[in-house]
PDB file of C-alpha atoms in Angstrom:
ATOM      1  CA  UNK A   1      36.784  22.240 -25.098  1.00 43.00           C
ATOM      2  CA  UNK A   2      35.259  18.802 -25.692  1.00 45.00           C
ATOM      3  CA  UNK A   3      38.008  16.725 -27.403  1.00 40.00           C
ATOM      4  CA  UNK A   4      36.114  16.922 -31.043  1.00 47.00           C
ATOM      5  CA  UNK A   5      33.818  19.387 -30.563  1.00 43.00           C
ATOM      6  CA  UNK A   6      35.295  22.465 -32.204  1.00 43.00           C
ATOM      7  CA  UNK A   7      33.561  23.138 -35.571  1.00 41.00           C
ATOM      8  CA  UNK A   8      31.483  19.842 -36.425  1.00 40.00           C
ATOM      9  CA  UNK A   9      34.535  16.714 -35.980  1.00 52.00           C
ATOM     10  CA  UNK A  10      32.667  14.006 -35.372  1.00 82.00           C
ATOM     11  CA  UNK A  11      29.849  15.502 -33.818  1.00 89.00           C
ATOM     12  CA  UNK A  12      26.546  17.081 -35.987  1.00 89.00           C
ATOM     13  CA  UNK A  13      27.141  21.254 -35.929  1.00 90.00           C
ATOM     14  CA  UNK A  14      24.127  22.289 -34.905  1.00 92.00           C
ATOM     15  CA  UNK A  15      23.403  19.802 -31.804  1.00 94.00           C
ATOM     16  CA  UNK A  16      26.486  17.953 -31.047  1.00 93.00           C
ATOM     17  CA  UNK A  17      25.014  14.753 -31.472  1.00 92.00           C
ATOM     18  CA  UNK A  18      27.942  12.115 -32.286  1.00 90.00           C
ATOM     19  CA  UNK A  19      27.880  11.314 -35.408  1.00 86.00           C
ATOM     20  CA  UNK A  20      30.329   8.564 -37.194  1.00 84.00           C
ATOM     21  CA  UNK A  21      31.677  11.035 -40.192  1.00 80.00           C
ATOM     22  CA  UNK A  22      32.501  14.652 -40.210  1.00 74.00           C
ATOM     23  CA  UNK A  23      29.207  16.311 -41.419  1.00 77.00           C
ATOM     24  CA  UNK A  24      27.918  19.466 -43.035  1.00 80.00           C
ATOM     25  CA  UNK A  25      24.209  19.213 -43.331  1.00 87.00           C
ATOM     26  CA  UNK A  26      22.223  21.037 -45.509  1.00 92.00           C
ATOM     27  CA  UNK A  27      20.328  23.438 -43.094  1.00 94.00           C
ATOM     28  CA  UNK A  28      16.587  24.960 -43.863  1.00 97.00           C
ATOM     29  CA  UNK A  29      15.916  28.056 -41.949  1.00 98.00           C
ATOM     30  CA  UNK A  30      11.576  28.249 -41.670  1.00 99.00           C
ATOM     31  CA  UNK A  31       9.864  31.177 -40.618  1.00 99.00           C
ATOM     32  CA  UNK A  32       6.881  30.082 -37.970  1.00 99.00           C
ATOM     33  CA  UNK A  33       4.020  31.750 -36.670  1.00 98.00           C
ATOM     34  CA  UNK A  34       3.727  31.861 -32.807  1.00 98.00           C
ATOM     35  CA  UNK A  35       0.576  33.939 -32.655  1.00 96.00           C
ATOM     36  CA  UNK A  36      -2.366  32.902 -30.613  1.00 95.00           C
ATOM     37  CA  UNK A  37      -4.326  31.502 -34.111  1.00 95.00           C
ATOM     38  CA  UNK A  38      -1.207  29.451 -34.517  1.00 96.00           C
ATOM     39  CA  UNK A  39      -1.382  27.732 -31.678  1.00 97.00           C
ATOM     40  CA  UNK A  40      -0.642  24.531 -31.551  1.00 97.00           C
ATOM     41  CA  UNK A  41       1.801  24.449 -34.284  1.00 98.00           C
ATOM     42  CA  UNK A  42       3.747  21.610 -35.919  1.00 98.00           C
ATOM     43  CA  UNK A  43       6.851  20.548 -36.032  1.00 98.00           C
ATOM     44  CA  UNK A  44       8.932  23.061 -33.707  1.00 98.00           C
ATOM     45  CA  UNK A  45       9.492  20.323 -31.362  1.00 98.00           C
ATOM     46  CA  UNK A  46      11.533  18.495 -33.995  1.00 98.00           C
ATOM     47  CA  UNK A  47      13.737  21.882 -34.706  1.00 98.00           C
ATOM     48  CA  UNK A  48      17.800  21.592 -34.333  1.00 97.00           C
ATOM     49  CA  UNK A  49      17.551  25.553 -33.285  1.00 98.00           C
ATOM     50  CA  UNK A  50      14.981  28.132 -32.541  1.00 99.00           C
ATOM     51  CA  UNK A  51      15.489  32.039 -32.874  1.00 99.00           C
ATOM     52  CA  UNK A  52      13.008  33.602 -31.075  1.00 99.00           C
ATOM     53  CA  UNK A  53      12.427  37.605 -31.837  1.00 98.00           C
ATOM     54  CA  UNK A  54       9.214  40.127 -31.700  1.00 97.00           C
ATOM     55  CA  UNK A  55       7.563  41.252 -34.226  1.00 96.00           C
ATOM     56  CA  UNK A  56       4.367  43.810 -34.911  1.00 93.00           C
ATOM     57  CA  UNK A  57       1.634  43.593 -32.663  1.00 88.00           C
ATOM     58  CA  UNK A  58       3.714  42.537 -29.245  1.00 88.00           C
ATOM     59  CA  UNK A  59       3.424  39.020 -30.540  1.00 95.00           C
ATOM     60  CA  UNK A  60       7.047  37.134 -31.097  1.00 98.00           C
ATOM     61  CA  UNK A  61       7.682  34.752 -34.302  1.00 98.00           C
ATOM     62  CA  UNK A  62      10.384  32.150 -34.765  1.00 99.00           C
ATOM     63  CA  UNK A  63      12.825  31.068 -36.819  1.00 99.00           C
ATOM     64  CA  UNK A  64      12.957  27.213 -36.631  1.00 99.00           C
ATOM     65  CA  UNK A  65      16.051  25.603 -38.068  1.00 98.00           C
ATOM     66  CA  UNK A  66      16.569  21.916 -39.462  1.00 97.00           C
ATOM     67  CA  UNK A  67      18.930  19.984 -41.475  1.00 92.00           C
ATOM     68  CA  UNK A  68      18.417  17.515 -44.323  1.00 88.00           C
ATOM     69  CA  UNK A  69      19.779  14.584 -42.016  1.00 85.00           C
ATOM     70  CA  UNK A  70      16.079  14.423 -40.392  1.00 88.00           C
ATOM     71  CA  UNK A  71      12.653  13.953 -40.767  1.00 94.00           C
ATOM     72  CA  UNK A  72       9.889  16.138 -39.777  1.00 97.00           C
ATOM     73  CA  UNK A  73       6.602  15.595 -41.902  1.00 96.00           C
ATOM     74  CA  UNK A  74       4.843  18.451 -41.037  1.00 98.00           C
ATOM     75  CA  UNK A  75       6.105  22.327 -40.063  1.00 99.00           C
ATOM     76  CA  UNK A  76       4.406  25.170 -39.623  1.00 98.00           C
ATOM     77  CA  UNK A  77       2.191  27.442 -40.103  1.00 99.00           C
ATOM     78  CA  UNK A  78       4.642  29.290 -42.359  1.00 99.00           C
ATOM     79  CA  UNK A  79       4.540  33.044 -42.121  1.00 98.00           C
ATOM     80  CA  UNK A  80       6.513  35.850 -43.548  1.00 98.00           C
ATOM     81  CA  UNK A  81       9.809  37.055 -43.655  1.00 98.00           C
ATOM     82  CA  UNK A  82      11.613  40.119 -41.174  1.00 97.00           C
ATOM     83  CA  UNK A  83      15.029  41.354 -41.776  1.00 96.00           C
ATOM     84  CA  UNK A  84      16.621  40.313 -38.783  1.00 97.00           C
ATOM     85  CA  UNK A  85      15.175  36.553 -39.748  1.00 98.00           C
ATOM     86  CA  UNK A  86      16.902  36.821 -43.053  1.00 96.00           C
ATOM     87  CA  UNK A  87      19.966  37.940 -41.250  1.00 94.00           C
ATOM     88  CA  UNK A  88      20.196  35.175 -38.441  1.00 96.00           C
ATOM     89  CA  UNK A  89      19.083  32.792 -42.062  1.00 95.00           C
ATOM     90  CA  UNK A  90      22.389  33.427 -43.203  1.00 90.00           C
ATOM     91  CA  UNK A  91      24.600  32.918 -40.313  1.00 88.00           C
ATOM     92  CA  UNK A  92      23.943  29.184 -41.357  1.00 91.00           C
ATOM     93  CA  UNK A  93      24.115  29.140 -45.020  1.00 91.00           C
ATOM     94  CA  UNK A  94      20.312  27.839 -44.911  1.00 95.00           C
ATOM     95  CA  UNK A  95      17.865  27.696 -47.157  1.00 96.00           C
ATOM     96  CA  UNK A  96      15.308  30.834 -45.843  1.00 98.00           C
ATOM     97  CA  UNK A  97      11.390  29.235 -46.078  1.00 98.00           C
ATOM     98  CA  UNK A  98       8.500  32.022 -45.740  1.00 98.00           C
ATOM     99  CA  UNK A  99       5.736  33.324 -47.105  1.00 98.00           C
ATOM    100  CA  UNK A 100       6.236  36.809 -48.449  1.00 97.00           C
ATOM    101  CA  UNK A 101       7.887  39.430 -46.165  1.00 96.00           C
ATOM    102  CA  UNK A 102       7.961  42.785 -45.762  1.00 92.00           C
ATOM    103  CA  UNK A 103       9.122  45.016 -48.603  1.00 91.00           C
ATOM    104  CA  UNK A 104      12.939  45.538 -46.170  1.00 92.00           C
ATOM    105  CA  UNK A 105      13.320  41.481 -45.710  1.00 95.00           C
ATOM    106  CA  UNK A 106      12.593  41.122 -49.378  1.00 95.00           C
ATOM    107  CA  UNK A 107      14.783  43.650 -50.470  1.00 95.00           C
ATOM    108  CA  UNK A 108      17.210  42.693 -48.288  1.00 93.00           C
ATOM    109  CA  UNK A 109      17.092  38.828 -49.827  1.00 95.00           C
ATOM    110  CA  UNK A 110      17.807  40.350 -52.985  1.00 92.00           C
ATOM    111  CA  UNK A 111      20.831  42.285 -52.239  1.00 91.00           C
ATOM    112  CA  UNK A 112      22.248  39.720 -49.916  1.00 88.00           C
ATOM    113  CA  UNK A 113      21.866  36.631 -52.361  1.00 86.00           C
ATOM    114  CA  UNK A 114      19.980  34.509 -49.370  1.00 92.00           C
ATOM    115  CA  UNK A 115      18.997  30.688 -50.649  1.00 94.00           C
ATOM    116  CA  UNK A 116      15.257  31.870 -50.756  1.00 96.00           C
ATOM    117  CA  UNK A 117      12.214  30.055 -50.881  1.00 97.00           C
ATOM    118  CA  UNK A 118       9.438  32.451 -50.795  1.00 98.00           C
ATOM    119  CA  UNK A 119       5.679  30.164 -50.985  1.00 97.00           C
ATOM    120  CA  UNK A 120       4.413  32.912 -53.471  1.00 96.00           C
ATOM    121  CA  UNK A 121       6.696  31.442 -55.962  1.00 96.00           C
ATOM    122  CA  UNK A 122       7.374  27.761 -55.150  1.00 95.00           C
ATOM    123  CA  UNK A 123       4.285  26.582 -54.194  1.00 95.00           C
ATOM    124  CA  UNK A 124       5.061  22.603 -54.616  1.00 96.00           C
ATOM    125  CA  UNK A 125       7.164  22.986 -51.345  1.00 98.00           C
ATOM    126  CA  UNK A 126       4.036  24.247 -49.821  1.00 98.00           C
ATOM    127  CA  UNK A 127       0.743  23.416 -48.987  1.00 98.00           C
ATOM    128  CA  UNK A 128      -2.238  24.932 -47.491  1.00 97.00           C
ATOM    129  CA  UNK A 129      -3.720  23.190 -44.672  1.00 96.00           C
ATOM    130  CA  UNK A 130      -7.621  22.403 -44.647  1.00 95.00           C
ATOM    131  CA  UNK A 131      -7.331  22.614 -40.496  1.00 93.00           C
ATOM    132  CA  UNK A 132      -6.501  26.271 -40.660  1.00 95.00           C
ATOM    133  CA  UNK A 133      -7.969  29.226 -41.828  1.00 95.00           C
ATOM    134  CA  UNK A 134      -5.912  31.567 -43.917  1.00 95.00           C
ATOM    135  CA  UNK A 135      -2.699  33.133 -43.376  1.00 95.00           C
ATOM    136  CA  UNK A 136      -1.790  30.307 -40.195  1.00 97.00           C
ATOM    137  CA  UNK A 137      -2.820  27.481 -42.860  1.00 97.00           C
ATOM    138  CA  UNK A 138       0.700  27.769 -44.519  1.00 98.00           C
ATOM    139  CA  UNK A 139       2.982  24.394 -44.126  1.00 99.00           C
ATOM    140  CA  UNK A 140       5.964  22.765 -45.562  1.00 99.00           C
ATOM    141  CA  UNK A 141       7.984  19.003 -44.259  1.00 98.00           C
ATOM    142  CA  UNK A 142      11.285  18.091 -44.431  1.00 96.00           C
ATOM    143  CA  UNK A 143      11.221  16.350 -47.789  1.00 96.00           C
ATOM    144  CA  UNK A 144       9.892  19.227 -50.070  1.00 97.00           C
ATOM    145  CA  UNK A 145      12.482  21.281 -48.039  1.00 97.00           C
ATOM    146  CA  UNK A 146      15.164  18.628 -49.527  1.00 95.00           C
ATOM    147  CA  UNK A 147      13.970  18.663 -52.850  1.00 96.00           C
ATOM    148  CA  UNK A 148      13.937  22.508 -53.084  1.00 96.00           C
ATOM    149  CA  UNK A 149      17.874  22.290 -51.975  1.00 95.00           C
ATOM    150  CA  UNK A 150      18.251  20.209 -54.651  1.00 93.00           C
ATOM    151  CA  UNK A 151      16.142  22.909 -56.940  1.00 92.00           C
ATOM    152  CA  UNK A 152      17.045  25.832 -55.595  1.00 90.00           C
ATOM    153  CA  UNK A 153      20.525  25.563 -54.355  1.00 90.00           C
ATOM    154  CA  UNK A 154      22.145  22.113 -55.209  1.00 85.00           C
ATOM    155  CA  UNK A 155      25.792  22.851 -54.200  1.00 84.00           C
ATOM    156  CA  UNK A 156      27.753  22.267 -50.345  1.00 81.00           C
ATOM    157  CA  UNK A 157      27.067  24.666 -47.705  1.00 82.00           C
ATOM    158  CA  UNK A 158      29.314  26.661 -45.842  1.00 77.00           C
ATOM    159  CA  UNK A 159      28.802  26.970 -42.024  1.00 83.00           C
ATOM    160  CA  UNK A 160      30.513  26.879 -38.759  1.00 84.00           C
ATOM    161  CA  UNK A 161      28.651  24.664 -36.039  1.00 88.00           C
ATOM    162  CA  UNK A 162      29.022  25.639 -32.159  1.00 92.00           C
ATOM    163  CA  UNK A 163      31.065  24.430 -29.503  1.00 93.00           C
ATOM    164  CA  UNK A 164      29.614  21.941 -27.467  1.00 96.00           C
ATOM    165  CA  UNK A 165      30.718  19.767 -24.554  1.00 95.00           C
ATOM    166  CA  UNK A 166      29.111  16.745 -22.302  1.00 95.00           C
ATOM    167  CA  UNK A 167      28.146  18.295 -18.975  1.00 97.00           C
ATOM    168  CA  UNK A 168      26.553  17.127 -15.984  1.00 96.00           C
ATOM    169  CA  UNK A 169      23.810  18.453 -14.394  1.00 96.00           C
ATOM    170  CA  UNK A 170      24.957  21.526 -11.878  1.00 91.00           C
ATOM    171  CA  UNK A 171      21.982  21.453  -9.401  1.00 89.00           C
ATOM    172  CA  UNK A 172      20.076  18.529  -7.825  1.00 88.00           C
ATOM    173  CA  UNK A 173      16.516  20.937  -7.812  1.00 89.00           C
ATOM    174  CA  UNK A 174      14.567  22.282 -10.908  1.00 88.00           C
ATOM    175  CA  UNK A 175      14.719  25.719 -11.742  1.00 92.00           C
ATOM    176  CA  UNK A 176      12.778  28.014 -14.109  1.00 95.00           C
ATOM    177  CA  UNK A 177      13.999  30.868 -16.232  1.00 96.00           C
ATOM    178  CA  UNK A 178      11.622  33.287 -17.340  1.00 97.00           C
ATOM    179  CA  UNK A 179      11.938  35.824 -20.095  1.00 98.00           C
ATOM    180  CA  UNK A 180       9.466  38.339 -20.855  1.00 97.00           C
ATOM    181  CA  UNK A 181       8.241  39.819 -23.877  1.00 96.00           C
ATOM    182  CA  UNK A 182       6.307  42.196 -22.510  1.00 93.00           C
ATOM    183  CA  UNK A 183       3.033  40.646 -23.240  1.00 94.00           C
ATOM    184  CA  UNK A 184       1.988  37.737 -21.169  1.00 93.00           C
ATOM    185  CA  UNK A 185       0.431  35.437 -23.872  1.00 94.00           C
ATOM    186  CA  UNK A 186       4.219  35.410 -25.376  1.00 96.00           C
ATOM    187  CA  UNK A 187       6.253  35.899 -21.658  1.00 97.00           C
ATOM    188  CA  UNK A 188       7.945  32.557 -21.871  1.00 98.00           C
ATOM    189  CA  UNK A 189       9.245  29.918 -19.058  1.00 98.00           C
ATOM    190  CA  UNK A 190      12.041  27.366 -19.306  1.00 98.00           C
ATOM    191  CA  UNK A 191      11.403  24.837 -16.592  1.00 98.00           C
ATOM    192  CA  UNK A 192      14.882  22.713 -16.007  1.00 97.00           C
ATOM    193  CA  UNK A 193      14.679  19.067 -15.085  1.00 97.00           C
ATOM    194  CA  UNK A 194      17.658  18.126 -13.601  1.00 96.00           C
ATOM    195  CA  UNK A 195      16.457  14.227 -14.589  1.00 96.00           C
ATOM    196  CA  UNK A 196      16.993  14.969 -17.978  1.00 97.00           C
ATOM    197  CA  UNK A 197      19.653  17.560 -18.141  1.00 98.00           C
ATOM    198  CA  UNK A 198      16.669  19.831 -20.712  1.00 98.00           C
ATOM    199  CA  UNK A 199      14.238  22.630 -20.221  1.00 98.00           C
ATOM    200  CA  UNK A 200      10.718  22.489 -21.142  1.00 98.00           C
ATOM    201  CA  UNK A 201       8.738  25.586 -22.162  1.00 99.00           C
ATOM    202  CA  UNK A 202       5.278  27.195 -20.844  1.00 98.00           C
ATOM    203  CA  UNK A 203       3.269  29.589 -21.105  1.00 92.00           C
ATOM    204  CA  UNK A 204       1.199  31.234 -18.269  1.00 86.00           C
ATOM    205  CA  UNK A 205       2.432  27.644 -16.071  1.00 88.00           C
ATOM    206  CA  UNK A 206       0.922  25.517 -18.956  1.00 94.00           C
ATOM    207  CA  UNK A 207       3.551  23.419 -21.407  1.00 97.00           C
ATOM    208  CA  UNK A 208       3.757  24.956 -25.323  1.00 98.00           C
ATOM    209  CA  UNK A 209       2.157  21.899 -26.802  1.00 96.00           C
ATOM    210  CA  UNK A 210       2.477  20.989 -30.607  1.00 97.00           C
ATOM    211  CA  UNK A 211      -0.708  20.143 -32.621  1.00 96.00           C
ATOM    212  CA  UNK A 212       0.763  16.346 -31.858  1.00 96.00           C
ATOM    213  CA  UNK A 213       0.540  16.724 -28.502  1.00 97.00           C
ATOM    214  CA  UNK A 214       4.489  16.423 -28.041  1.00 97.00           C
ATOM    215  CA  UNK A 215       5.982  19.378 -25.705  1.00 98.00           C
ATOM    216  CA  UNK A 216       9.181  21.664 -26.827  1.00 98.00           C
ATOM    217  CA  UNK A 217      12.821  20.629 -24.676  1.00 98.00           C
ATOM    218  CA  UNK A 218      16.003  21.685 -25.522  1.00 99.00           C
ATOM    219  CA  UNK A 219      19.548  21.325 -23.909  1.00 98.00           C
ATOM    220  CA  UNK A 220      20.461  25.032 -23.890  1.00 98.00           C
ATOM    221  CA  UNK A 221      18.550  28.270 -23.712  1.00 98.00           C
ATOM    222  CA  UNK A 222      20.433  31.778 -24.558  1.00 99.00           C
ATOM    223  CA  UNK A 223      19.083  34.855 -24.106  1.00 99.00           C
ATOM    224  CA  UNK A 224      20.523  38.017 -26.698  1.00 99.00           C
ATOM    225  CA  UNK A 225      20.028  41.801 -25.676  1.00 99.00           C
ATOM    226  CA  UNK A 226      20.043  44.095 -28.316  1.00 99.00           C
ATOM    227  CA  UNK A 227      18.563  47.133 -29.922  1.00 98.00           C
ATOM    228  CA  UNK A 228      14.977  47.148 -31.180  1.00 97.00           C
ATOM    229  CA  UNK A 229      13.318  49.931 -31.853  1.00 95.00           C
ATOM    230  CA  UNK A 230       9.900  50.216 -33.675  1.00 94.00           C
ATOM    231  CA  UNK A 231       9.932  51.664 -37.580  1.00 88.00           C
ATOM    232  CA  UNK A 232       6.295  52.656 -38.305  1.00 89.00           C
ATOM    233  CA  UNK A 233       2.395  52.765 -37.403  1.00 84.00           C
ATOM    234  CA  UNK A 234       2.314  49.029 -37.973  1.00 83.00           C
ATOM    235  CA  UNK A 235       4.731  48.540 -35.280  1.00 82.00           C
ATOM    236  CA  UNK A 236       7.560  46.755 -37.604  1.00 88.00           C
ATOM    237  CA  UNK A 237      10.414  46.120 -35.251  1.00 93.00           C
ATOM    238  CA  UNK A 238      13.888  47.334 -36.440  1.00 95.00           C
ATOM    239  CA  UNK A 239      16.493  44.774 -34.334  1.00 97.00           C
ATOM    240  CA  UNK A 240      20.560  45.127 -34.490  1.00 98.00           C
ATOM    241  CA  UNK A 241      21.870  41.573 -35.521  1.00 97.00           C
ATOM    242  CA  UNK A 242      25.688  42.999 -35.520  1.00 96.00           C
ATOM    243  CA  UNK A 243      28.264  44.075 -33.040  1.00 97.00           C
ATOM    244  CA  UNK A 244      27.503  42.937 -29.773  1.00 98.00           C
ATOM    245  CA  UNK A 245      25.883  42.786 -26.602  1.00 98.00           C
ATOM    246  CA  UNK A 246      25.311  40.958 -23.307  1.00 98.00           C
ATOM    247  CA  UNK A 247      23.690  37.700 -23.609  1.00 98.00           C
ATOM    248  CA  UNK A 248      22.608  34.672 -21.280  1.00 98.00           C
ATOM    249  CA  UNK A 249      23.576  31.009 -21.660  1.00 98.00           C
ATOM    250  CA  UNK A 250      21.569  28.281 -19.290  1.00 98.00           C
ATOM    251  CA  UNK A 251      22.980  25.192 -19.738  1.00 97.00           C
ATOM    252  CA  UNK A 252      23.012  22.304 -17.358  1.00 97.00           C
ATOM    253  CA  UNK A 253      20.662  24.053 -15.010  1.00 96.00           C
ATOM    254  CA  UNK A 254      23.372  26.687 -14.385  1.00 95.00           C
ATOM    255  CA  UNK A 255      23.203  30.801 -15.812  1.00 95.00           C
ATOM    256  CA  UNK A 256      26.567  31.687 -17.428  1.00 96.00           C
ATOM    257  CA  UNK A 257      27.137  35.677 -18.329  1.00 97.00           C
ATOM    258  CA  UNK A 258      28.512  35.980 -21.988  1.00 98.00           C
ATOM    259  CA  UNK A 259      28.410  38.349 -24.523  1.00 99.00           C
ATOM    260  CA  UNK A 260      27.076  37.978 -27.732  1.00 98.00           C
ATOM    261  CA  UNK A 261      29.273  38.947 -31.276  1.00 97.00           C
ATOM    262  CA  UNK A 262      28.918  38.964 -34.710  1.00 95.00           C
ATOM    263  CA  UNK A 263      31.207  40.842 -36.666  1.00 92.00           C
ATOM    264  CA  UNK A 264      28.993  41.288 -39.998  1.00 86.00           C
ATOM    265  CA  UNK A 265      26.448  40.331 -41.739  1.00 81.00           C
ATOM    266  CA  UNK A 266      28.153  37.484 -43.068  1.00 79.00           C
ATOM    267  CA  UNK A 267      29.360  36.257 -40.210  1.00 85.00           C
ATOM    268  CA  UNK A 268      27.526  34.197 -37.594  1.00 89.00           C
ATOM    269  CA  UNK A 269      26.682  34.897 -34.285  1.00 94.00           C
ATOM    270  CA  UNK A 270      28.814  33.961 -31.470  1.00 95.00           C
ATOM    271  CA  UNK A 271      28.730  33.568 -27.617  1.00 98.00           C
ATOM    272  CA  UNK A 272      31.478  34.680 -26.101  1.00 98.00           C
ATOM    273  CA  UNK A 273      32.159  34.169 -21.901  1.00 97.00           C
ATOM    274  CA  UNK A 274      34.433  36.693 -20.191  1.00 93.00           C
ATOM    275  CA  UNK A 275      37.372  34.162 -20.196  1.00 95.00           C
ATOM    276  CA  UNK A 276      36.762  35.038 -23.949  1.00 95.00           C
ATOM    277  CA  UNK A 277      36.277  31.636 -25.211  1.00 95.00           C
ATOM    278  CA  UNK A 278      33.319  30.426 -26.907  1.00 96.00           C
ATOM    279  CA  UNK A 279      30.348  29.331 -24.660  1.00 97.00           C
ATOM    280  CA  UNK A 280      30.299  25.363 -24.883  1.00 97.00           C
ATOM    281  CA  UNK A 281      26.816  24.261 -25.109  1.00 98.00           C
ATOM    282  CA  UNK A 282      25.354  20.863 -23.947  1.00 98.00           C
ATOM    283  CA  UNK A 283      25.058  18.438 -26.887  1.00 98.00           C
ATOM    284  CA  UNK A 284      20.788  18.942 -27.705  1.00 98.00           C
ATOM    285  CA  UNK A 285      18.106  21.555 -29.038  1.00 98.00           C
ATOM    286  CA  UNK A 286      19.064  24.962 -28.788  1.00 99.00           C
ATOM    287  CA  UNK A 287      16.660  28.010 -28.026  1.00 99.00           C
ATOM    288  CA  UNK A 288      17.847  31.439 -28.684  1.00 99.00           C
ATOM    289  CA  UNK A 289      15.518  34.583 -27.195  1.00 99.00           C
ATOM    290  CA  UNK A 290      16.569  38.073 -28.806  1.00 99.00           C
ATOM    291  CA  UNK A 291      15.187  40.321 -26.376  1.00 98.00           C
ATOM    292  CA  UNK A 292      15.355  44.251 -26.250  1.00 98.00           C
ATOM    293  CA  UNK A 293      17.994  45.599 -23.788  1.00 98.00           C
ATOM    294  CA  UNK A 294      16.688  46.070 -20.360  1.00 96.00           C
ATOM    295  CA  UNK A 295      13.904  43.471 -21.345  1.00 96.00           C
ATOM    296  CA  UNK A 296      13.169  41.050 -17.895  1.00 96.00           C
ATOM    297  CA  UNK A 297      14.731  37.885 -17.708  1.00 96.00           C
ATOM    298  CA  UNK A 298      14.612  35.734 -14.148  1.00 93.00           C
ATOM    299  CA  UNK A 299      17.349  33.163 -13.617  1.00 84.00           C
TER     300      UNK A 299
END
């Protein structure tokens, strides 16, 4: 273990960065649109953390996280909530941003108490975008996020930041990882530059581009197996955030086997290797893929 990098220290929770006091950042947890007519999107380069899951249709949606120590003027397009979004929400004590939700994940806010900030009923943290056409027109930016802490929740948060630990690169070459979804407009590469110790996504051999023209990297890419099952005709996904399962941690151009635990719903997720200590990741952007079990993943 890094000498300070259990638990925040002197380093920032959710990326490791150094920082000169021990912090606990506010964190908002934003629900973003990844179909096609969202493409390019805003902001997701800028993200501290990424959960990546599917939802209905064979499309995937994300789960962008950010903290009040940064700046990000524009995020989105905003969609709506899933249960297992409102789950992973939690794990971080953050504020959950969507629009609406299906009747489950708003049920499911209720009951659980999440810091929620649905768009249908605090519109001044929203806005509707004149470049998009309705429902990918939905955004939000860092500072309305901040002010609807202040509004909405106004107190210290209560979290538990990851393990991380400086590591060299482990190969001289670049490698790709590829994970599939199961539907090749959402099938997803990680291309590793050994230059810059990060991984860069693409789709179908193109880089995932933001509406700024800046491309997505991040320092550590984990993959999570679970159970998903589809619930209905509309193809709502039902996806087991508890127990465990096996997981993937790339990291410093290396593949690690770990296993992936959370022992409620109040508890966050953790990445366990078979030494059973906690997975150190590189200090950086994080990018989490919750796959189904058996789901095809290239290392």
């Amino acid at each position: 273990m890094d000498d300070e990098g259990m638990y925040g220290g002197l380093r920032h929770p959710l990326t490791g960065a150094r920082v000169d006091e021990p912090t606990k950042p506010a964190v908002y947890a934003v629900v973003i649109e990844n179909s096609l007519d969202a493409r390019p999107q805003d902001g997701v380069d800028r993200a501290l953390m990424v959960m990546e899951a599917p939802v209905e249709g064979d499309i995937t949606r994300w789960l962008a996280f950010f903290s009040a120590d940064e700046i990000v003027e524009e995020i989105g397009p905003v969609r709506s909530a899933r249960p297992y979004f409102v789950d992973w929400a939690t794990d971080w004590d953050a504020l959950f941003a969507h629009v609406g939700g299906s009747s489950e994940s708003l049920a499911l806010i209720r009951s659980k108490g999440t810091l929620n900030l649905d768009e249908f009923f605090n519109t001044a943290t929203f806005w509707r975008s004149k470049r998009r056409v309705a429902p990918h027109n939905v955004y939000t930016e860092s500072k309305r996020l901040e002010d609807a802490w202040e509004r909405v929740v106004g107190r210290e948060v209560d979290y538990k930041g990851f393990e991380f630990e400086e590591m060299d690169p482990t190969t001289v070459e670049p490698t790709v990882i590829t994970v599939s979804y199961g539907n090749r407009y959402y099938d997803v590469e990680w291309k590793y530059d050994p230059t810059t110790n990060r991984y860069s996504r693409f789709h179908n051999g193109s880089a995932h581009i933001m509406r700024n023209g800046s491309s997505i990297e991040v320092s550590n890419v984990i993959v999570m197996f679970t159970d998903i099952r589809v619930l209905d005709d509309e193809g709502r996904k039902k996806i087991r955030t508890t127990g465990e399962g096996e997981a993937l941690v790339m990291r410093a151009g290396e593949a690690v086997e770990a296993t992936w635990k959370r022992d409620g719903l109040n508890e966050r997720t953790h990445f366990v290797l078979i030494s059973g200590d906690e997975a150190a990741l590189v200090p950086g952007k994080t990018w989490i893929h919750v796959v189904p079990i058996g789901a095809e993943v290239t290392k």
